[in-house]
Coordinates of C-alpha atoms in Angstrom, one line a residue:
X1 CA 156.0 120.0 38.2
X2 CA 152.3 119.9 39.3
X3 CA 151.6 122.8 41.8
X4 CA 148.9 122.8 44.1
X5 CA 145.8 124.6 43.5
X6 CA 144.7 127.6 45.1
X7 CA 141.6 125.8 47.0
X8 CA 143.8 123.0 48.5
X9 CA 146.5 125.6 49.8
X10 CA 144.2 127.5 51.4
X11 CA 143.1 124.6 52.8
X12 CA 146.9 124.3 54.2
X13 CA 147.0 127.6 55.5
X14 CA 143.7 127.2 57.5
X15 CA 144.9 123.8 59.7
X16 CA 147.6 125.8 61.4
X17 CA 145.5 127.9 62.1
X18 CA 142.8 125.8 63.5
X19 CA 145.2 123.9 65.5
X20 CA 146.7 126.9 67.0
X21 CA 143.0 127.9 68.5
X22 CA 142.7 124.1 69.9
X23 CA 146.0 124.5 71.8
X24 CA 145.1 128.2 73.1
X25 CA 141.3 126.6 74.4
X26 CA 143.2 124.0 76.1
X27 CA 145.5 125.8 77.6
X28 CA 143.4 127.9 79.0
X29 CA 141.1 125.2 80.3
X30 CA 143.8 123.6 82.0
X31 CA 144.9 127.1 83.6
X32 CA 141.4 127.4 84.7
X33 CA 141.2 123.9 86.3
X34 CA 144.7 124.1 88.3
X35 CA 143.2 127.4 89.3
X36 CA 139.9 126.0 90.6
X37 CA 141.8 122.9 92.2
X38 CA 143.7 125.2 94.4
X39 CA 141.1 127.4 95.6
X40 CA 138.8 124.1 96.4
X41 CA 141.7 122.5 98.5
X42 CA 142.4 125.5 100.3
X43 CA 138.7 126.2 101.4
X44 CA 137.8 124.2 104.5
X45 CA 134.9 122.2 102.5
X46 CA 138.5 120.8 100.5
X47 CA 140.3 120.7 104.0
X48 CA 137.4 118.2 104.7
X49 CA 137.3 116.3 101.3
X50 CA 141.0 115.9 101.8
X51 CA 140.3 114.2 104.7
X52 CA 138.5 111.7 103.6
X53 CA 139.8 110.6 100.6
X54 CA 143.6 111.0 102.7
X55 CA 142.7 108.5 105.4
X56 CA 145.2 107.7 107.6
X57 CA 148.7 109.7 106.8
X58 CA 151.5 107.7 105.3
X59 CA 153.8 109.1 107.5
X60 CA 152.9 106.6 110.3
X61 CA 155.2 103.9 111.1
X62 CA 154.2 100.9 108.8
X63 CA 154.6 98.3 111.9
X64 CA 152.0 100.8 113.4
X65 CA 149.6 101.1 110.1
X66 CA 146.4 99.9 109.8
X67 CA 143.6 100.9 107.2
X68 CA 141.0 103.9 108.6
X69 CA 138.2 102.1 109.0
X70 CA 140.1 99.0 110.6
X71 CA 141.5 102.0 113.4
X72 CA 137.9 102.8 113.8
X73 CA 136.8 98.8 114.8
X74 CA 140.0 98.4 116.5
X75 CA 139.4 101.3 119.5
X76 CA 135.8 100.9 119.5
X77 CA 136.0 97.4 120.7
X78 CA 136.7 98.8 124.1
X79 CA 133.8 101.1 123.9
X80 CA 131.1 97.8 123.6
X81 CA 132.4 96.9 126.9
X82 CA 131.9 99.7 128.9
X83 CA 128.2 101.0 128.0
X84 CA 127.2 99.9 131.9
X85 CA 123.9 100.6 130.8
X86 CA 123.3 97.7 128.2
X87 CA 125.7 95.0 127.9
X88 CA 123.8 93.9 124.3
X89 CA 124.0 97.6 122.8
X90 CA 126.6 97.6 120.0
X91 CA 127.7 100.9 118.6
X92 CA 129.4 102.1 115.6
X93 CA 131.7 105.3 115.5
X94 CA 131.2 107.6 112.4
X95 CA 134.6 108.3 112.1
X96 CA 135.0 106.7 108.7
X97 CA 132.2 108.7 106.8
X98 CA 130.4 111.8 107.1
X99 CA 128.1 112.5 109.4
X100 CA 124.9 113.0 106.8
X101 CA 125.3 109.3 105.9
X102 CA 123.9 108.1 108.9
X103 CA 122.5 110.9 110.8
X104 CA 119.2 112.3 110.1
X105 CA 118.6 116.1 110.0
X106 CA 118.4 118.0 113.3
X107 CA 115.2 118.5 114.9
X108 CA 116.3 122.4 114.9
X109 CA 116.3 122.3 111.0
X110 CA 112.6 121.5 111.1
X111 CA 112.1 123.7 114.0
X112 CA 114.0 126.4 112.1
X113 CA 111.9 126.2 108.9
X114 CA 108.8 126.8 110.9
X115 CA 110.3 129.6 112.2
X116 CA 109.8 128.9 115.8
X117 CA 112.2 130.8 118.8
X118 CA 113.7 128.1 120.8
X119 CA 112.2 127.8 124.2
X120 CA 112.9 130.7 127.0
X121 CA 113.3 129.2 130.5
X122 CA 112.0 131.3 133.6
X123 CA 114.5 133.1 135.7
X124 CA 113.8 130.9 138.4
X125 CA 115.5 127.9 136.8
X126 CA 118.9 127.7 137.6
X127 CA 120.5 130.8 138.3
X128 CA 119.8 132.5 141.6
X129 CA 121.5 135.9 141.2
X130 CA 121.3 138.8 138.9
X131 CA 122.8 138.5 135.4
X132 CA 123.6 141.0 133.0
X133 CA 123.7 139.6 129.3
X134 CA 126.2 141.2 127.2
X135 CA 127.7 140.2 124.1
X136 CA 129.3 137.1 122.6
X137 CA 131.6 136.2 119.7
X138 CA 133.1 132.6 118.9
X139 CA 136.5 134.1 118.6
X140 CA 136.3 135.8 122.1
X141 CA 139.8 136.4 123.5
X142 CA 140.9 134.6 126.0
X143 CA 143.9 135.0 127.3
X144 CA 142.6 138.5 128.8
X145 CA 143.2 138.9 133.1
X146 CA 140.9 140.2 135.4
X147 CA 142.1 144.1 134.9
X148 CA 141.3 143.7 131.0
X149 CA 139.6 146.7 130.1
X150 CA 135.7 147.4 130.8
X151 CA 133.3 146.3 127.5
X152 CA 132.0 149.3 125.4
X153 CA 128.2 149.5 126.8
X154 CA 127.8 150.4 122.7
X155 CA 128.5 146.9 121.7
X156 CA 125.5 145.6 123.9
X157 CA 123.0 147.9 121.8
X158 CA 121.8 145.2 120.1
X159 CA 120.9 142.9 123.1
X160 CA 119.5 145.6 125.4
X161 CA 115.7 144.2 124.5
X162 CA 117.6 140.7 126.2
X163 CA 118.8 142.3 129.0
X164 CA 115.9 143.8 129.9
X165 CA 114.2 141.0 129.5
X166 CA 112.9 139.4 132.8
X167 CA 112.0 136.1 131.2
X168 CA 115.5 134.0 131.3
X169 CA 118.7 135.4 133.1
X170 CA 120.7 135.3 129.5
X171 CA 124.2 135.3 129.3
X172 CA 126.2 135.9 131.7
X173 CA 129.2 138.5 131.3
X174 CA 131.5 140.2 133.5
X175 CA 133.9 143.2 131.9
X176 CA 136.8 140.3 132.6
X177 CA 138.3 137.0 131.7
X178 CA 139.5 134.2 133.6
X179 CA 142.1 135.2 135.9
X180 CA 144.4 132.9 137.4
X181 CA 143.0 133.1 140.7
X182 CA 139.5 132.6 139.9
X183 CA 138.2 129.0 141.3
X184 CA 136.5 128.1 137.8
X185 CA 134.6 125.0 139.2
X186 CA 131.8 126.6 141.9
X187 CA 129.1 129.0 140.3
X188 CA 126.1 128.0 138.1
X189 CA 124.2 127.2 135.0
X190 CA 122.9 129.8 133.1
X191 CA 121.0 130.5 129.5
X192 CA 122.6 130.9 126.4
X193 CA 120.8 131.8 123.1
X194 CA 124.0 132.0 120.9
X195 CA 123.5 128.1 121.5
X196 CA 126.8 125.7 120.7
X197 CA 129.6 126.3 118.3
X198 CA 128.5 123.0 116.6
X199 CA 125.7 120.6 115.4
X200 CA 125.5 117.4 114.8
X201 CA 125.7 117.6 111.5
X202 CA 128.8 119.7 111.1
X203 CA 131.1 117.7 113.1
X204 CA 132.0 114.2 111.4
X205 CA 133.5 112.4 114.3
X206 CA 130.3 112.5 116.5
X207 CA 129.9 108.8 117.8
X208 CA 125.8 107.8 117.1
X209 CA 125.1 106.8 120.8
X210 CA 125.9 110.7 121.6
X211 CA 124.1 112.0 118.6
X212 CA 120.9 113.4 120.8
X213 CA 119.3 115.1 117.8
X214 CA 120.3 112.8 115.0
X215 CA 118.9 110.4 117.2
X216 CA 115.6 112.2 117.2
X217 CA 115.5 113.6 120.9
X218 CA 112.8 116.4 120.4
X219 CA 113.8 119.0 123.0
X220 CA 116.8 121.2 122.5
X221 CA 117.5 123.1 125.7
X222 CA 120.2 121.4 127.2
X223 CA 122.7 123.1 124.4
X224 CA 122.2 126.1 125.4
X225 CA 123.3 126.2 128.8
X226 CA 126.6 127.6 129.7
X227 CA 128.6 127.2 132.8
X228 CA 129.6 130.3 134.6
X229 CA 132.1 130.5 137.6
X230 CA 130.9 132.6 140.8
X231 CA 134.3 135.2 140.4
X232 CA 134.1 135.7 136.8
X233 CA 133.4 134.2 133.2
X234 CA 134.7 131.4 131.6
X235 CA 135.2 132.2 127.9
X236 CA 133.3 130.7 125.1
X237 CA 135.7 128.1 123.6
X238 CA 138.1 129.4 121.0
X239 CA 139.4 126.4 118.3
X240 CA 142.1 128.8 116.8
X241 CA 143.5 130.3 119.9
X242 CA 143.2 126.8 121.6
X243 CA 145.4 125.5 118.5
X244 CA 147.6 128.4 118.4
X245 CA 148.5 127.2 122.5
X246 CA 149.1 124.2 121.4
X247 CA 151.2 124.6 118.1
X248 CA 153.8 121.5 118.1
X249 CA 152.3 119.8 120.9
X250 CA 150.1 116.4 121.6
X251 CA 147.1 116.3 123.8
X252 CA 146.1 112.7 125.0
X253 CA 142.7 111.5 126.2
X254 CA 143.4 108.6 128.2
X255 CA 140.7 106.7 129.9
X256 CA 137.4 104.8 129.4
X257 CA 134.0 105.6 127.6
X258 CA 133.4 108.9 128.9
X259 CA 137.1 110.2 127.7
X260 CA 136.2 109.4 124.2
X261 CA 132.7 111.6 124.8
X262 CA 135.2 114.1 125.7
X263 CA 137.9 114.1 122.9
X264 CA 135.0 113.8 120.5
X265 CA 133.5 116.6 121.8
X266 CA 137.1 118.5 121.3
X267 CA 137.3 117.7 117.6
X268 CA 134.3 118.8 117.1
X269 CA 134.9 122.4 118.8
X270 CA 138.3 122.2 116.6
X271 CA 136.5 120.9 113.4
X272 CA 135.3 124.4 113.0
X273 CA 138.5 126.0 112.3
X274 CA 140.2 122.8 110.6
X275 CA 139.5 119.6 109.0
X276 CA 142.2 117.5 110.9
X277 CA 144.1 114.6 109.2
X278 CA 143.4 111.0 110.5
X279 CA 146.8 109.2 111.9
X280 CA 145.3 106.8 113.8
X281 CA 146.7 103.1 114.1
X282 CA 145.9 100.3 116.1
X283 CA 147.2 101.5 119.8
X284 CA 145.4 104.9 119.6
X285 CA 143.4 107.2 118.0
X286 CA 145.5 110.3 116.2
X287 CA 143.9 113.1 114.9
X288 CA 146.6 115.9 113.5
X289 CA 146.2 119.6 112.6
X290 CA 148.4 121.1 110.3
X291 CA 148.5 124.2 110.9
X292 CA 149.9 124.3 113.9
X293 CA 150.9 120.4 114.0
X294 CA 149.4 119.8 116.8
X295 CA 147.8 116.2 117.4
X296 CA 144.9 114.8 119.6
X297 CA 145.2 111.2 120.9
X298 CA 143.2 109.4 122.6
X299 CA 144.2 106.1 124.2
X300 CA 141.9 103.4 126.1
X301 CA 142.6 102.5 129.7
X302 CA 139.5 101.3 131.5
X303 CA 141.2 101.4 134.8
X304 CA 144.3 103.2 134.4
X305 CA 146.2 100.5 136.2
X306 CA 147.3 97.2 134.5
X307 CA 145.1 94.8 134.2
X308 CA 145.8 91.1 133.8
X309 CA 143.2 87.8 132.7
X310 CA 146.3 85.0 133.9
X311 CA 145.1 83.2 136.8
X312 CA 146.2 83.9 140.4
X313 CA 145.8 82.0 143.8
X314 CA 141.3 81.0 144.0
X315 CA 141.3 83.8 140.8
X316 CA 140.8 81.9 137.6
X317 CA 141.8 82.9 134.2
X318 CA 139.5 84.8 132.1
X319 CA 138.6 87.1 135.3
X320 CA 140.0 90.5 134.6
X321 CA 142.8 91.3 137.6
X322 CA 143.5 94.9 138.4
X323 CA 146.9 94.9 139.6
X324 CA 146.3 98.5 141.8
X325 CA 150.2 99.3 142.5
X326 CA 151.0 99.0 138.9
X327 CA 150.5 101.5 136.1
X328 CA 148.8 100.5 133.0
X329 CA 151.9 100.2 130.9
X330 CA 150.8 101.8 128.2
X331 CA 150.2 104.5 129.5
X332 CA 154.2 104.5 131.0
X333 CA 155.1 103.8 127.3
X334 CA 153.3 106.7 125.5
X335 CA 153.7 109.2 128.4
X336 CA 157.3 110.8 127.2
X337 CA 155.2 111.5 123.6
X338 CA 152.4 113.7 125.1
X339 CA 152.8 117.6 126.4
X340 CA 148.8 117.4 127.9
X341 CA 147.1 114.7 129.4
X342 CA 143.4 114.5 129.9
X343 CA 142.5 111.5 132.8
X344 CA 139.2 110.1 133.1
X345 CA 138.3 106.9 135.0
X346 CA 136.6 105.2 137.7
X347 CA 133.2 103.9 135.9
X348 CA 134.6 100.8 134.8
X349 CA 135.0 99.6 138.9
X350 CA 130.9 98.9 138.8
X351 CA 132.3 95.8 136.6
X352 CA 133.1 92.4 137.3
X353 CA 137.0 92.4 138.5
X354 CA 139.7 91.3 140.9
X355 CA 142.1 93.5 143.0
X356 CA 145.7 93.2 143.7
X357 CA 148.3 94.2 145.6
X358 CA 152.0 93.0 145.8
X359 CA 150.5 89.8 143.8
X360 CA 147.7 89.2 146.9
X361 CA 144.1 88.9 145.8
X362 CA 142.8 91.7 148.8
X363 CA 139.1 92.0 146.9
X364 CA 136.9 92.1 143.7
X365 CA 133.4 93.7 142.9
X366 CA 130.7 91.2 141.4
X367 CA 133.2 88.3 142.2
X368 CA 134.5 86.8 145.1
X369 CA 133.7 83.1 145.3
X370 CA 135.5 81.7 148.6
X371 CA 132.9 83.6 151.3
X372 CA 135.6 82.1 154.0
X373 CA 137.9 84.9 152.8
X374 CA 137.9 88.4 154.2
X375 CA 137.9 90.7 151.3
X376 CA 140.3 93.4 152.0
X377 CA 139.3 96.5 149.8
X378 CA 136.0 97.0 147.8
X379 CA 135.6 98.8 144.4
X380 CA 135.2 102.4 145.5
X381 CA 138.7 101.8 147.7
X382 CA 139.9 100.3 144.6
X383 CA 139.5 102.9 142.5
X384 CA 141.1 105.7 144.8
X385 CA 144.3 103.2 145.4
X386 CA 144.0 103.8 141.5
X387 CA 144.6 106.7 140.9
X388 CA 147.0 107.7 143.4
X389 CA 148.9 104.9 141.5
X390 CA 148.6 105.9 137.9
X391 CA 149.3 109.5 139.4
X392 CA 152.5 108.9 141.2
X393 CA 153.7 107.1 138.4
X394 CA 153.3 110.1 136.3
X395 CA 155.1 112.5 138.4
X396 CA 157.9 110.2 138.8
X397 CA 158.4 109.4 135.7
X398 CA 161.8 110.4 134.2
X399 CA 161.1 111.2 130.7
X400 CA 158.0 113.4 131.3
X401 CA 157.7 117.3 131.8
X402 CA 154.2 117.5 130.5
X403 CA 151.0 119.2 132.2
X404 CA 148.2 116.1 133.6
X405 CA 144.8 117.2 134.0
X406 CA 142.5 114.7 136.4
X407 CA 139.5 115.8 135.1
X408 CA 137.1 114.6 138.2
X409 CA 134.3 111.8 138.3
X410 CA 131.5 112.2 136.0
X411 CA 128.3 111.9 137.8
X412 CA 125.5 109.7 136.0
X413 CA 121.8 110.6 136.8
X414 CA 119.7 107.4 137.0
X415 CA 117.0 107.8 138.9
X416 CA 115.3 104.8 140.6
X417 CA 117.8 102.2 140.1
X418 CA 120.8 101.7 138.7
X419 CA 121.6 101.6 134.8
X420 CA 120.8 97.8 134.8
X421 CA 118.0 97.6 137.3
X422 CA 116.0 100.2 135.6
X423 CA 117.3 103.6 136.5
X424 CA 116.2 106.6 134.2
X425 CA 116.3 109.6 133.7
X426 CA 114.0 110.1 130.7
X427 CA 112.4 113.2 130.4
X428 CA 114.9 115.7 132.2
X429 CA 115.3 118.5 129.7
X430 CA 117.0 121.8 131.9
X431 CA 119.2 121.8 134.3
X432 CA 118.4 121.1 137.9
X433 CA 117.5 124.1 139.7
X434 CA 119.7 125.7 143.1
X435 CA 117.9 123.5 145.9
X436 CA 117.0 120.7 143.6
X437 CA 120.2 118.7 143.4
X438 CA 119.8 115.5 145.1
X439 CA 123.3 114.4 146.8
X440 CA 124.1 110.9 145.4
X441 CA 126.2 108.8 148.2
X442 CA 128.1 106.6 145.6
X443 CA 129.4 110.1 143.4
X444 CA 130.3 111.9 146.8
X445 CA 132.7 109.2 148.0
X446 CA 134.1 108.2 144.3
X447 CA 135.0 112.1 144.4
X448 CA 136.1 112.1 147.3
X449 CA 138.6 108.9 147.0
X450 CA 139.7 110.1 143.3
X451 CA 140.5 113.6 145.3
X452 CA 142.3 112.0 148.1
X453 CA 144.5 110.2 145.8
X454 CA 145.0 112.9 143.4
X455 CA 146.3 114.9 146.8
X456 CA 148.5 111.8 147.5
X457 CA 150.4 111.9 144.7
X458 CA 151.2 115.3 144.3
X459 CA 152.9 115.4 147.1
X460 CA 155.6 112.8 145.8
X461 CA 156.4 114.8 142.2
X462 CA 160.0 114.6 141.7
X463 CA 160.0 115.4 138.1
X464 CA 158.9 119.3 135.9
X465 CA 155.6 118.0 135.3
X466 CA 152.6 119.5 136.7
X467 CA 149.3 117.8 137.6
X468 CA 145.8 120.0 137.7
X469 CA 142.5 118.9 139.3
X470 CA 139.4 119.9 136.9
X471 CA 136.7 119.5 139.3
X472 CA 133.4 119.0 137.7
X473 CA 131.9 116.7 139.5
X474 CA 129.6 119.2 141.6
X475 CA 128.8 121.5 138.6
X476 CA 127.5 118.5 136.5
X477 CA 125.5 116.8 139.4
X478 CA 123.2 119.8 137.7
X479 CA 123.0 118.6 133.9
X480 CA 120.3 115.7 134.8
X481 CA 119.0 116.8 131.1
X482 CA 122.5 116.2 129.2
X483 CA 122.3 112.6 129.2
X484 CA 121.2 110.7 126.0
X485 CA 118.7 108.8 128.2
X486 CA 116.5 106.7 125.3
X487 CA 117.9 108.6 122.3
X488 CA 121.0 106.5 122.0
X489 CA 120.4 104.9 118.5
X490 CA 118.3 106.0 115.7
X491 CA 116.0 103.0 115.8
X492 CA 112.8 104.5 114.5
X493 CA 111.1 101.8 116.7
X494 CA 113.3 102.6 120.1
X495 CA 111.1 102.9 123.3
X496 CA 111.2 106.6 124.4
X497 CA 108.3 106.2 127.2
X498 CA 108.0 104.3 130.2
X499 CA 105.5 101.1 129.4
X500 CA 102.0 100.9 131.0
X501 CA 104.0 99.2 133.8
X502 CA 105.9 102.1 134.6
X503 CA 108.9 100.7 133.8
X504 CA 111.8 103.3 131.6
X505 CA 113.0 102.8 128.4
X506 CA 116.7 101.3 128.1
X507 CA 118.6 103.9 128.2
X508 CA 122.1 105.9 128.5
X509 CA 122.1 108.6 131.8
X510 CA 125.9 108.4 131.9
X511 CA 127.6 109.7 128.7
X512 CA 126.3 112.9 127.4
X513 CA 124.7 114.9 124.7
X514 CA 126.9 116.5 121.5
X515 CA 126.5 119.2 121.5
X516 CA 125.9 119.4 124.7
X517 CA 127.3 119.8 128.8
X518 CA 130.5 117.9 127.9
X519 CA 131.6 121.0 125.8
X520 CA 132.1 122.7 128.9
X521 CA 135.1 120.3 129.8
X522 CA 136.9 121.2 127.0
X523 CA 136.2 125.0 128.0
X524 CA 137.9 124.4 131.1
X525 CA 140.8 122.3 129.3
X526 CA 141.4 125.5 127.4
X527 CA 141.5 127.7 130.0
X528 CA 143.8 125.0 132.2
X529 CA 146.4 125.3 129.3
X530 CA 146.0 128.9 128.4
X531 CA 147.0 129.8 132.5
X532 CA 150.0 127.3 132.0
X533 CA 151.5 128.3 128.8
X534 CA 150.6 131.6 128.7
X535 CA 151.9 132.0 132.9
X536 CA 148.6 134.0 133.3

């Protein structure tokens, strides 16, 4: 028998041994990356690559399913219709990618390498009384009443240079919240250094047209105003505690153009505290938080009512009908699904259209062919019949106990002309000052006929719902300098001046700024909802 020699089984002994060290290293490499995975995915930088690489959730109905960046063209189709300020203009949403792919740095970036302080307006600007600045936190509470407890005076060490300060009235801050008495829609404008809760380049749902800075407007001002009631203070918006109201429930934006500016504007205000998960399909936009399962929808109605392109009596087909005594039915579908409604309308009656009523054409704006007709109604009567319409149908409706919020008409600010016959307002960067605000005929009596019909249909509420009024249309008549104006694409080679001729740049006074004004809304929203489901 031929044993083995001494070299060859030591040889032997060694590759266990060898072997043994390879498994230990891998093992503990593969420890180490299970680790790492988890505490990536559970930092909000994972929340957010989640997020994209997830698309839309599987969990939506398949008959419902469409791919994310189909969703994306799908609801935006809408929006290319209603841009009343240039037909031709064709945007594209950034919901599909990140906002760095297409959006160049913020002018503050450069502004904040240099290290230059953002501008200080006078104390003549916009606020006529006294102010007392105090201080400000993101996560300020509140769900705290009018007898909430005095600040600590210690706590406004820091800022007492500011206070004393008789350059710019700073913020604002009264030793209470917002009680449920306090009429949060007459006070003023004031200056805010803590500046917005976002940029443009951490909220990834920003639509370009409304991407001021990314579209290289140079002045930053307009973010840092803050709206402040007469009676008290409206907190700075709060993403958790606004999530936390609405753990289990559904918010809806349903309207036009300027409800999309508004629900973008709440994602990004919630982006901060969570990367949301995409369940949108083709019907709606659905954006869902986890922790608290709470969704945001947003669902297009340019009138509200239902509108029809069939031809009826001298109307041909192709000519969009309004039938005014019928809810979009949509709308009436969804309804029963949604816990908050956000309503935003009445732009879209400067377009071409036909109005009905019981299946008799009694008007139309930008068409009415047979001169040898009386027309009945005209768009701004239209649009109230409108909403008392889409508003009774809501507070009749069986199936729904949710909470409606009519947030009022959004006043645009051209200025000498309309938004096709060269209206502008290029160059407005503040807020209009007390005494300055020029009353515009055609806001007055839209508000007026949205708040007539909003009064009408209250009174018939035969269901739990409730319906609130958020009346902005007074306190934004102020924001002039909100607007995108010129700086609603990044074309390096956009007009931002008026020509030799005088005449403006194209340009976009309707929708506004992110960050910017339309923030505010969503303040209000927050504090509408906190009063209701906190009984405060």
């Amino acid at each position: 028998m031929v044993l083995a020699s001494p070299k060859s089984s030591s040889q032997m002994a060694a590759f266990p041994k060898a072997l043994s060290a390879i498994a230990v290293s891998v093992g503990g490499l593969a420890v180490f990356l299970i680790i790492a995975s988890m505490l990536l995915l559970s930092h909000p930088i994972g929340l957010r690559v989640q997020g994209y690489f997830n698309g839309v959730d599987s969990s939506t109905k398949a008959d419902l399913e469409v791919p994310f960046a189909n969703q994306t063209t799908a609801d935006h189709s809408h929006d290319n219709n209603i841009e009343l300020f240039d037909k031709e203009a064709t945007y594209k949403s950034s919901l599909e990618v990140p906002v760095t792919a297409h959006a160049p740095p913020r002018v503050s970036e450069y502004k904040e390498a240099e290290n230059k302080p953002k501008p200080v307006p006078p104390v003549s600007s916009v606020v006529p009384e006294k102010r007392v600045v105090g201080k400000d936190n993101v996560n300020d509470k509140v769900d705290e009443d009018v007898t909430s407890t005095p600040v600590n005076e210690s706590e406004n060490s820091t800022s007492s240079a500011t206070t004393e300060s008789p350059s710019f009235p700073g913020r604002a801050h009264n030793t209470s919240s917002v009680g449920s008495s306090c009429d949060l829609y007459h006070g003023s404008w004031f200056y805010d250094p803590l500046g917005p809760l976002y940029t443009n380049n951490t909220c990834p749902v920003l639509t370009q047209m409304q991407n001021c800075q990314g579209n290289g407007r140079p002045d930053m001002e307009y973010e840092n105003w803050r709206w402040k009631p007469s009676q008290c203070e409206l907190p700075r918006f709060d993403p958790k505690k606004f999530l936390e109201l609405m753990r289990g429930k559904t918010l809806a934006f349903i309207g036009d153009s300027v409800a999309r500016n508004q629900m973008e504007s709440l994602l990004c205000l919630l982006w901060q505290a969570e990367a949301p998960k995409n369940r949108g399909n083709r019907r709606m936009q659905r954006w869902f938080f986890r922790s608290t399962s709470t969704m945001i929808v947003r669902m297009w109605s340019s009138w509200l009512v239902q509108p029809t392109s069939e031809p009826i009596d001298f109307a041909p087909e192709g000519v969009t009908k309004l039938h005014l005594d019928s809810p979009d039915k949509d709308i009436m579908e969804f309804l029963p699904g949604f816990d908050v409604v956000v309503l935003s309308s009445g732009h879209w009656f400067a377009k071409q259209s036909v109005y009905v009523l019981n299946n008799e054409i009694v008007g139309g704006q930008l068409w009415w062919p047979d001169k040898s007709r009386p027309m009945k109604i005209n768009n701004i009567e239209a649009f109230g019949i409108s909403v008392e319409t889409i508003l009774t149908a809501i507070v009749l409706h069986p199936n729904y106990t949710g909470l409606t919020i009519m947030r009022s008409y959004s006043p645009d600010h051209y200025e000498g002309g309309a938004w096709n016959t060269g209206g502008s307002c290029t160059g407005k960067v503040r807020p209009l000052a007390v005494g300055e605000l020029v009353e515009n005929g055609f806001t007055n009596i839209m508000h007026e006929k949205q708040v007539t019909g909003f009064n009408h249909a209250v009174g018939k509420t035969t269901n739990n719902s409730k319906m609130r009024l958020m009346d902005i249309t007074e306190a934004f008549g102020y924001r002039h300098d909100g607007h995108p104006g010129p700086y609603r694409s990044p074309d390096p080679n956009k007009i931002t001046k008026r020509g030799a001729d005088g005449r403006p740049p194209p340009q976009d006074c309707l929708h506004w700024c992110m960050p910017g004004p339309v923030d505010t809304w969503n303040e209000l929203v927050l504090e509408i909802i906190r009063r209701e489901f906190e009984g405060k």
